[in-house]
Amino acid sequence: APVGRYKLSVQNTSSGSSSPASLGTFVLLFNPWSSGDDVFMPNEAECEEYVLEEFGIIFAGNKNHINSFGWNFGQFQGDIINICLSMLDRSLNYRQDPATDVSHRNDPKYLGRVLSAMVNANDDHGVLLGNWSGNYEGGKSPSSWTGSGEILQNWKKSGFRPVKYGQCWVFAAVLTTVLRCLGIPTRTITNFSSAHDANGNLRVDEFYDASGNHLDVTADSIWNFHVWNESWFSRSDLGPSYSGWQVLDATPQEESGGIYQCGPASRNAIKEGDVHLDYDCPFVFAEVNADCMYWNYDPTTGKKTLIFSKSTVIGQFISTKAIGRDDRVDVTSDYKYEEGSTKERDIFKKARKKLGLEDKFDPTAPTPQEIDQKPDISGKFKVAGPLEVGKDLNLTLVLANLQSDAKTVHANMTAWSTVYTRRPVHEIWKDSISVTLSPKEVKQFPIKIPYTEYQQQLTTDNTIQVTALCHVEGGIQVLVQRDITLDNPAIEVQVLGEAKVNKEVDVEVIFTNPIDMEVRDCVLQVEGNDLLTGILEIDLPPLKASEKSSTKFKLVPFEAGPKHLLVNFSCDKFAVIKTFKMVNV
């Protein structure tokens, strides 16, 4: 039967009266506890986590430095069920043919696909408008949300106008809320070094100019991380070996069937390279497996030369929250065979073959000679100090001569602030060095980027990309790069006393300004299911250099059990500092 709201009435046949008496309405959901259901999940603990749990942890940062933050899914709060049902009635499919749309609402793969389109605003005036520019005027910065409830309520309150703004984890978190609300087991997945392959060739190309600037000239990109969803259901259309976890992605990246939607792609199909199967397997396969090509590009002549290619960069530390604990679980091996193994390369070839890429001449591909060329030197950036907003950034460029004769190197270095998709936003710093390396010599060059130089340019993602393009005399160029995510200072949350149902309890939030300048526009934002209603916002006075602030507020919990309090602190110098505290009521 289709999920949704049903009218229930009773008719008395004996009295001959023909009009039935209404008993009211009920909502029918998917049932993961029932063995006959498409979403049946035999493990009770998994049902608890992936359907009933209203708190989640989302992983972010980059592959060298994974961080995490809490999220309030809130799928059973207030009006959420009604908003989820009205979302279905606002989809393009429903508008085009209501009867057919409703008749398909018994099918989780149909609903998952429709909702992956409805959570983004593209095509259908869906829930969230994406914005990756680094400028979030006219809306809320994506990193400032703490839960899905506020977003869904705002969407409804505004007469279903798209809410500003979302980025990948916000789209994924809202889709988690909607699918859990309807009874479909769902979780968020973070993929580090995630490829966005815009032209479907299982390859991402990045271009750099002679100065080492990362050029924004291609639709391909490699994101520091990307968040999508997995939902659990059977695939009667593909066969039992493709049932289980299915990838859905509500972030609008590429059109599928003419609109911005993605999935469901069977996770088993991705692992086995069965990219010909429905839906959108080639795109998801590329996100975790694409090969990377780094090019030097001359904008004046349009000439491009390959610097190097890598097949082991993409799809690392694929992460999700543990069941019943606040820990990270690595699921990379569920998406692909071990990186660099023959099996993994065979699957990659199989996928290319299925997409017809093996037989087709690709004029944009590098020649075998280009791919086989060997550099004379190697380089890397080492971190030499704390990676914290408010502190100077200290790095070391290490260059090593791999040959037994001397090499002269000219290195052009740049640092740019970026958004987490590695899209460059502002130039922060540039420099160049020339050096002669004697045979097999390793040299280190210290780099210091003062806080005062990057402070104005930093985006809310706290990310900086450092690049050195090394021109080696008589040899091929070498590209050295590192993506750096800076940590915000910490905020401390303490519950003062025992939390009991319907009893007031004080909570204290402590923040110490770590920099030697005043911070202004300080705002504390607090939310937590069953601990307080709605979102508490507290404006705080400016804080002088090194000053400590303590803020107290009261909670009156209205349900017993382990609850999560989510706290955001923001000010003019630190975008959003997030933490959460488990409160045992």
XYZ file of C-alpha atoms in Angstrom:
585
model
C 0.000 0.000 0.000
C 1.242 3.552 -0.662
C 2.556 5.406 2.392
C 0.658 8.544 3.325
C -2.424 9.822 5.120
C -5.563 7.661 4.994
C -9.148 8.423 6.005
C -10.747 5.802 8.223
C -14.509 5.516 8.364
C -17.087 2.958 9.469
C -20.339 2.085 7.803
C -23.261 0.420 9.516
C -24.800 -1.838 6.877
C -27.742 -3.096 8.921
C -29.461 0.230 9.590
C -29.621 0.997 5.872
C -28.025 4.423 6.340
C -25.679 5.013 3.412
C -23.372 7.706 4.761
C -20.281 6.334 6.568
C -19.190 7.841 9.876
C -15.650 9.209 9.888
C -13.352 7.869 12.601
C -10.488 10.172 11.634
C -7.203 9.772 9.759
C -3.998 7.776 10.183
C -0.601 7.843 8.476
C 0.797 4.654 6.990
C 4.613 4.384 6.997
C 7.209 1.872 5.844
C 7.943 -0.728 8.526
C 11.563 -1.932 8.882
C 10.491 -4.281 11.729
C 8.195 -6.259 9.399
C 9.806 -9.065 7.390
C 7.440 -8.559 4.460
C 8.398 -4.918 3.962
C 10.836 -3.705 1.275
C 12.745 -1.857 4.017
C 12.909 -4.817 6.445
C 16.042 -4.582 8.582
C 16.545 -7.736 10.640
C 18.927 -6.183 13.183
C 17.027 -4.413 16.005
C 19.978 -2.137 16.959
C 20.195 -0.933 13.335
C 16.449 -0.112 13.315
C 16.943 1.883 16.531
C 19.827 3.900 15.039
C 18.692 4.360 11.443
C 14.962 4.993 12.005
C 14.324 6.016 15.620
C 17.479 7.992 16.526
C 16.927 11.746 16.238
C 20.557 12.776 16.854
C 23.405 12.228 14.410
C 27.077 12.977 13.882
C 28.373 14.195 10.537
C 32.041 13.920 9.552
C 33.852 16.735 7.713
C 37.322 18.336 7.379
C 39.749 16.614 5.028
C 41.543 13.276 4.690
C 44.511 14.459 6.825
C 42.280 15.902 9.486
C 38.781 14.476 10.024
C 36.487 16.426 12.317
C 32.830 15.987 13.214
C 29.770 17.832 14.496
C 26.360 16.923 15.869
C 23.040 17.283 14.040
C 19.465 17.225 15.260
C 17.471 15.181 12.713
C 14.295 15.625 14.807
C 12.183 13.407 12.549
C 9.460 12.907 15.190
C 9.124 16.518 16.313
C 5.985 18.641 15.913
C 4.837 19.102 12.380
C 7.627 17.230 10.584
C 5.470 14.310 9.363
C 3.016 16.760 7.727
C 5.855 18.665 6.063
C 7.305 15.376 4.724
C 3.936 14.377 3.257
C 3.420 17.810 1.682
C 6.917 17.473 0.175
C 5.670 14.433 -1.765
C 2.634 16.398 -2.985
C 4.872 19.210 -4.286
C 7.143 16.996 -6.393
C 7.269 17.361 -10.188
C 5.977 13.798 -10.562
C 2.885 14.534 -8.470
C 2.204 17.798 -10.324
C 2.452 16.020 -13.680
C 0.361 12.939 -12.809
C -0.979 12.712 -9.230
C -2.644 9.289 -9.560
C 0.451 7.542 -10.938
C 2.714 9.273 -8.403
C 0.585 8.187 -5.436
C 0.325 4.612 -6.753
C 4.168 4.396 -6.662
C 4.459 5.566 -3.055
C 4.696 1.976 -1.830
C 8.155 1.752 -3.404
C 11.138 3.049 -1.391
C 13.360 3.331 -4.481
C 10.771 5.583 -6.154
C 10.313 7.739 -3.036
C 14.065 7.953 -2.384
C 14.652 9.261 -5.902
C 11.754 11.758 -5.752
C 12.870 13.073 -2.350
C 16.515 13.391 -3.465
C 15.123 15.910 -5.990
C 12.762 17.650 -3.549
C 15.368 18.392 -0.851
C 17.213 20.709 -3.274
C 15.448 23.757 -4.726
C 16.564 23.169 -8.343
C 13.728 22.309 -10.780
C 10.878 22.047 -8.274
C 11.026 24.829 -5.614
C 12.255 22.199 -3.173
C 13.498 22.739 0.364
C 17.041 24.131 0.188
C 18.926 26.461 -2.108
C 22.586 25.498 -2.522
C 25.342 28.125 -2.302
C 29.085 27.411 -2.564
C 30.283 30.969 -3.253
C 31.631 31.750 0.221
C 29.160 34.684 0.413
C 25.884 33.844 2.175
C 24.160 37.236 2.323
C 20.377 37.082 2.239
C 20.282 33.776 4.103
C 21.936 31.629 6.757
C 25.432 30.318 6.175
C 25.225 26.516 5.618
C 27.529 25.860 8.585
C 25.256 27.734 10.998
C 22.364 25.207 10.964
C 22.211 22.738 13.861
C 19.254 20.627 12.771
C 16.712 19.836 10.057
C 13.643 21.031 11.975
C 14.291 24.748 11.573
C 14.920 24.298 7.839
C 11.756 22.263 7.197
C 9.620 24.585 9.362
C 11.003 27.665 7.548
C 10.216 26.059 4.193
C 6.596 25.520 5.221
C 6.206 28.898 6.961
C 7.419 30.820 3.894
C 4.770 29.192 1.704
C 7.263 26.555 0.486
C 9.893 28.978 -0.798
C 13.432 27.513 -0.869
C 15.403 28.050 2.360
C 18.790 29.785 2.035
C 21.385 28.171 2.123
C 22.509 24.561 1.948
C 25.706 22.654 1.197
C 26.141 18.883 0.935
C 25.827 17.899 4.612
C 22.694 20.058 5.002
C 21.011 18.396 1.989
C 22.018 14.958 3.304
C 20.860 15.671 6.869
C 17.449 16.932 5.728
C 16.999 13.876 3.479
C 17.894 11.664 6.477
C 15.163 13.361 8.506
C 12.513 12.913 5.816
C 13.331 9.271 5.044
C 13.589 8.231 8.731
C 10.282 10.004 9.342
C 8.651 7.842 6.633
C 10.163 4.666 8.110
C 13.034 4.089 5.653
C 16.330 3.271 7.468
C 18.795 6.012 6.440
C 22.228 7.342 7.441
C 24.667 10.020 6.294
C 27.956 9.025 4.649
C 31.036 11.261 4.269
C 33.493 10.587 1.447
C 36.884 12.332 1.750
C 38.608 13.528 -1.460
C 35.343 13.129 -3.325
C 35.353 13.461 -7.109
C 32.748 15.425 -9.018
C 33.122 13.972 -12.522
C 31.080 16.345 -14.670
C 31.595 14.699 -18.069
C 31.253 11.023 -17.177
C 34.752 9.851 -18.190
C 35.700 8.530 -14.692
C 38.440 11.139 -14.636
C 38.740 14.517 -12.950
C 40.985 17.170 -14.435
C 42.496 20.022 -12.417
C 44.275 22.971 -14.044
C 47.020 25.219 -12.649
C 48.685 28.264 -14.227
C 52.460 28.815 -14.280
C 52.286 30.671 -10.940
C 50.691 27.668 -9.256
C 47.181 29.157 -9.013
C 44.409 26.543 -9.060
C 42.243 27.643 -12.013
C 38.460 27.443 -11.920
C 38.118 26.464 -15.605
C 36.502 23.020 -15.520
C 33.273 21.588 -14.123
C 35.308 18.686 -12.668
C 36.432 19.061 -9.061
C 37.795 17.153 -6.085
C 36.010 18.102 -2.875
C 37.772 17.883 0.509
C 34.699 15.903 1.554
C 31.198 15.228 0.305
C 28.207 13.951 2.281
C 25.443 11.778 0.823
C 22.931 9.236 2.146
C 22.511 5.501 2.283
C 19.024 4.046 2.672
C 18.254 0.394 3.287
C 15.772 -1.420 1.016
C 15.457 -4.313 -1.414
C 16.002 -3.920 -5.168
C 13.363 -6.116 -6.825
C 14.296 -4.368 -10.108
C 17.938 -5.558 -9.956
C 17.874 -8.787 -7.931
C 18.741 -9.762 -4.357
C 22.528 -9.295 -4.636
C 21.938 -5.550 -5.132
C 19.623 -5.109 -2.135
C 20.739 -3.519 1.147
C 22.324 -0.069 1.350
C 21.460 2.262 -1.555
C 23.180 5.598 -2.249
C 20.947 8.679 -2.544
C 22.321 12.196 -2.971
C 20.198 15.353 -2.693
C 23.075 17.784 -3.389
C 22.461 19.259 -6.852
C 25.625 18.343 -8.787
C 24.584 16.823 -12.132
C 21.194 16.293 -13.760
C 19.772 12.787 -13.952
C 16.728 12.229 -16.150
C 16.689 15.977 -16.782
C 16.485 17.080 -13.142
C 18.811 17.358 -10.143
C 18.318 14.029 -8.391
C 20.681 11.140 -7.711
C 20.090 7.484 -6.868
C 19.216 5.049 -5.603
C 22.522 3.454 -6.665
C 23.132 0.033 -5.129
C 26.283 0.125 -2.998
C 27.073 -3.464 -4.067
C 26.814 -2.414 -7.732
C 29.336 0.388 -7.068
C 31.774 -2.014 -5.419
C 31.510 -4.530 -8.280
C 31.722 -1.901 -11.063
C 28.215 -2.673 -12.346
C 27.772 0.907 -13.444
C 25.147 0.076 -16.107
C 22.511 -0.512 -13.405
C 19.895 2.033 -12.261
C 20.251 4.742 -10.964
C 23.251 7.051 -11.459
C 25.914 4.419 -10.714
C 28.565 6.008 -12.992
C 28.426 9.306 -11.072
C 28.649 7.619 -7.644
C 31.341 5.214 -8.891
C 33.431 8.230 -10.003
C 32.946 9.966 -6.619
C 34.889 7.153 -4.927
C 37.092 5.862 -7.788
C 37.892 8.480 -10.451
C 41.453 8.954 -11.665
C 42.938 12.453 -11.194
C 44.863 14.366 -13.827
C 46.731 17.544 -12.882
C 47.508 19.891 -15.803
C 49.490 23.044 -16.356
C 47.296 25.366 -18.413
C 48.210 28.550 -20.248
C 45.057 30.712 -20.456
C 46.514 32.860 -23.272
C 47.302 29.988 -25.684
C 44.924 27.338 -24.301
C 47.836 24.874 -24.279
C 47.756 22.231 -21.537
C 50.515 19.882 -20.408
C 50.072 17.016 -17.986
C 51.959 17.458 -14.712
C 51.019 14.069 -13.272
C 48.160 11.623 -12.798
C 47.085 9.662 -9.707
C 44.679 6.754 -9.360
C 44.766 6.448 -5.562
C 43.685 9.933 -4.435
C 39.905 9.733 -4.654
C 37.502 8.145 -2.152
C 39.246 7.875 1.230
C 38.115 7.273 4.817
C 34.456 6.882 3.831
C 32.757 7.474 7.193
C 29.488 7.136 9.084
C 28.377 7.254 12.719
C 28.625 4.035 14.738
C 25.436 2.302 15.898
C 24.520 3.399 19.413
C 27.798 5.314 19.951
C 29.203 8.708 18.984
C 32.161 7.187 17.076
C 33.287 7.075 13.440
C 33.047 3.838 11.464
C 35.030 3.428 8.237
C 33.014 1.882 5.380
C 35.520 2.427 2.533
C 35.838 -1.337 1.957
C 32.072 -1.535 1.319
C 32.518 0.822 -1.654
C 35.678 -0.578 -3.246
C 38.355 -3.225 -3.076
C 41.670 -2.272 -1.538
C 43.163 0.773 -3.270
C 45.969 -0.229 -5.644
C 45.090 -3.953 -5.590
C 44.668 -5.824 -8.903
C 41.006 -6.470 -8.038
C 40.375 -2.741 -7.625
C 42.055 -1.912 -10.966
C 40.099 -4.741 -12.678
C 36.815 -3.305 -11.384
C 37.851 0.146 -12.648
C 38.554 -1.313 -16.124
C 35.232 -3.183 -16.019
C 33.391 0.074 -15.239
C 35.186 1.907 -18.066
C 34.257 -0.910 -20.454
C 30.590 -0.857 -19.426
C 30.525 2.896 -20.081
C 32.148 2.399 -23.497
C 35.214 4.436 -22.482
C 37.759 1.724 -23.340
C 36.980 1.718 -27.054
C 36.372 5.420 -27.585
C 39.247 7.754 -28.521
C 39.375 10.581 -25.983
C 41.215 13.624 -27.389
C 41.390 15.213 -23.924
C 43.156 12.224 -22.362
C 46.904 12.336 -21.744
C 49.122 10.227 -23.998
C 50.810 7.092 -22.564
C 54.141 8.959 -22.893
C 52.805 11.803 -20.750
C 51.538 9.376 -18.113
C 54.828 7.432 -17.958
C 57.124 10.461 -17.593
C 59.064 10.439 -14.328
C 59.824 13.600 -12.324
C 63.382 14.461 -11.234
C 62.346 15.844 -7.868
C 59.634 15.230 -5.296
C 58.043 17.680 -2.915
C 55.612 17.926 -0.015
C 54.252 20.446 2.460
C 54.746 19.526 6.106
C 52.770 21.169 8.873
C 55.072 22.803 11.425
C 52.805 24.036 14.192
C 49.189 24.216 15.302
C 46.426 24.404 12.673
C 44.140 26.809 14.508
C 42.188 29.884 13.466
C 43.848 32.838 15.190
C 47.379 31.393 15.038
C 49.978 31.935 12.328
C 50.161 29.124 9.808
C 53.619 27.510 9.775
C 54.527 25.058 7.025
C 57.669 23.576 5.533
C 58.132 22.923 1.828
C 60.359 19.867 1.497
C 62.031 19.361 -1.899
C 64.076 16.245 -2.695
C 66.321 15.608 -5.696
C 65.672 12.035 -6.850
C 68.511 12.032 -9.400
C 72.275 11.595 -9.156
C 73.007 14.927 -10.842
C 72.256 18.458 -9.611
C 68.871 20.016 -10.458
C 67.830 23.667 -10.547
C 64.270 24.322 -9.432
C 62.096 27.454 -9.601
C 59.029 27.087 -7.368
C 56.021 29.424 -7.559
C 53.969 29.197 -4.371
C 50.453 30.396 -3.606
C 47.949 30.071 -0.773
C 44.229 30.618 -1.352
C 41.265 30.451 0.954
C 38.737 27.970 -0.435
C 35.330 26.528 0.298
C 35.296 22.815 1.245
C 34.789 21.915 -2.431
C 38.326 23.323 -2.928
C 36.944 26.167 -5.034
C 39.444 29.050 -4.651
C 37.873 32.218 -3.146
C 40.623 34.719 -2.142
C 44.374 34.804 -2.673
C 46.111 34.998 0.720
C 49.807 34.783 -0.042
C 52.332 34.166 -2.791
C 56.082 33.760 -3.034
C 58.706 32.135 -5.216
C 62.083 30.509 -4.648
C 64.937 29.335 -6.848
C 67.245 26.628 -5.612
C 69.863 24.198 -6.849
C 69.602 20.728 -5.315
C 72.798 18.676 -5.361
C 72.459 14.921 -6.153
C 69.915 13.193 -3.827
C 69.774 16.321 -1.657
C 66.699 17.160 0.451
C 66.093 20.812 1.338
C 63.510 22.407 3.612
C 61.992 25.865 3.183
C 59.997 27.305 6.095
C 56.800 29.194 5.207
C 54.910 31.456 7.561
C 51.471 32.910 6.789
C 50.519 35.282 9.642
C 46.954 35.220 11.015
C 46.598 38.912 10.115
C 47.180 37.983 6.452
C 44.586 35.206 6.188
C 42.015 36.395 8.739
C 39.932 38.582 6.376
C 40.062 36.069 3.525
C 39.039 32.884 5.365
C 35.664 31.340 4.444
C 33.347 29.723 7.009
C 34.969 26.376 6.082
C 38.364 27.502 7.508
C 40.101 25.902 4.509
C 43.312 27.012 2.781
C 44.934 25.414 -0.248
C 48.710 25.778 -0.491
C 50.379 25.058 -3.829
C 53.936 25.050 -5.178
C 54.411 24.576 -8.910
C 58.048 23.597 -9.389
C 59.680 24.199 -12.778
C 62.690 21.888 -13.015
C 65.313 22.906 -15.578
C 65.488 20.238 -18.272
C 62.757 18.150 -16.618
C 59.002 17.965 -16.121
C 57.092 20.200 -13.737
C 56.183 19.003 -10.250
C 53.031 20.097 -8.442
C 53.078 20.100 -4.638
C 49.855 20.897 -2.839
C 48.131 20.534 0.484
C 44.632 21.322 1.678
C 44.558 22.634 5.209
C 41.549 22.810 7.499
C 42.026 25.060 10.505
C 40.362 24.197 13.808
C 38.207 26.696 15.639
C 38.881 27.288 19.337
C 36.800 25.133 21.676
C 33.690 26.005 23.645
C 32.936 24.216 26.871
C 29.433 23.146 27.957
C 28.603 22.070 31.515
C 25.298 20.911 32.968
C 25.206 22.237 36.542
C 23.312 19.620 38.523
C 21.101 16.672 37.676
C 18.695 16.919 34.727
C 15.196 15.720 35.687
C 11.901 15.749 33.804
C 9.959 19.030 34.314
C 12.653 20.408 36.658
C 14.807 23.427 35.858
C 18.508 22.764 35.372
C 21.271 25.322 34.640
C 23.667 24.969 31.743
C 26.881 26.988 31.464
C 28.727 27.700 28.212
C 32.316 28.953 28.486
C 34.333 30.531 25.676
C 37.781 32.089 25.915
C 38.824 34.489 23.164
C 42.216 33.066 22.045
C 43.327 35.967 19.832
C 44.824 39.323 20.717
C 41.969 41.380 19.289
C 38.384 41.968 20.334
C 35.663 39.668 18.962
C 32.186 41.119 18.305
C 28.704 40.044 17.168
C 28.864 37.027 19.490
C 25.794 34.792 19.300
C 25.050 31.539 21.087
C 22.542 29.184 19.462
C 21.219 26.153 21.363
C 18.842 23.354 20.414
C 18.006 19.887 21.688
C 14.985 17.603 21.375
C 13.093 17.044 24.653
C 15.390 19.552 26.412
C 13.971 22.816 25.085
C 11.354 23.892 22.554
C 12.628 25.479 19.363
C 15.990 27.230 19.224
C 17.424 29.439 21.931
C 19.459 32.406 20.669
C 21.508 34.521 23.064
C 23.406 37.671 22.022
C 26.622 38.145 23.980
C 28.666 41.322 24.554
C 32.012 41.747 22.714
C 34.988 39.902 24.220
C 38.383 41.569 24.619
C 41.636 39.778 23.776
C 42.097 36.628 25.938
C 38.855 37.411 27.820
C 36.729 34.514 29.078
C 32.942 34.575 28.812
C 30.514 32.472 30.788
C 26.850 32.277 29.779
C 24.169 30.504 31.796
C 20.679 29.490 30.704
C 17.965 27.169 32.047
C 16.557 23.979 30.555
C 13.353 22.215 31.563
C 13.637 18.711 30.044
C 10.298 17.112 29.173
C 11.339 13.504 28.567
C 13.690 11.051 30.294
C 16.659 9.284 28.688
C 19.926 10.288 26.971
C 19.387 13.593 25.106
C 21.752 15.755 23.064
C 22.220 19.486 23.445
C 23.703 21.170 20.359
C 25.560 24.450 20.884
C 26.815 26.863 18.201
C 28.905 29.926 19.003
C 29.614 32.475 16.289
C 31.269 35.904 16.155
C 32.966 38.177 13.625
C 36.341 36.379 13.833
C 35.223 32.731 14.084
C 32.562 31.496 11.684
C 30.718 28.830 13.664
C 32.153 26.928 16.600
C 30.107 23.776 17.162
C 29.870 21.339 20.016
C 27.315 19.002 21.559
C 26.758 17.616 25.027
C 24.983 14.427 26.001
C 22.514 15.143 28.829
C 21.177 12.177 30.748
C 17.675 13.145 31.875
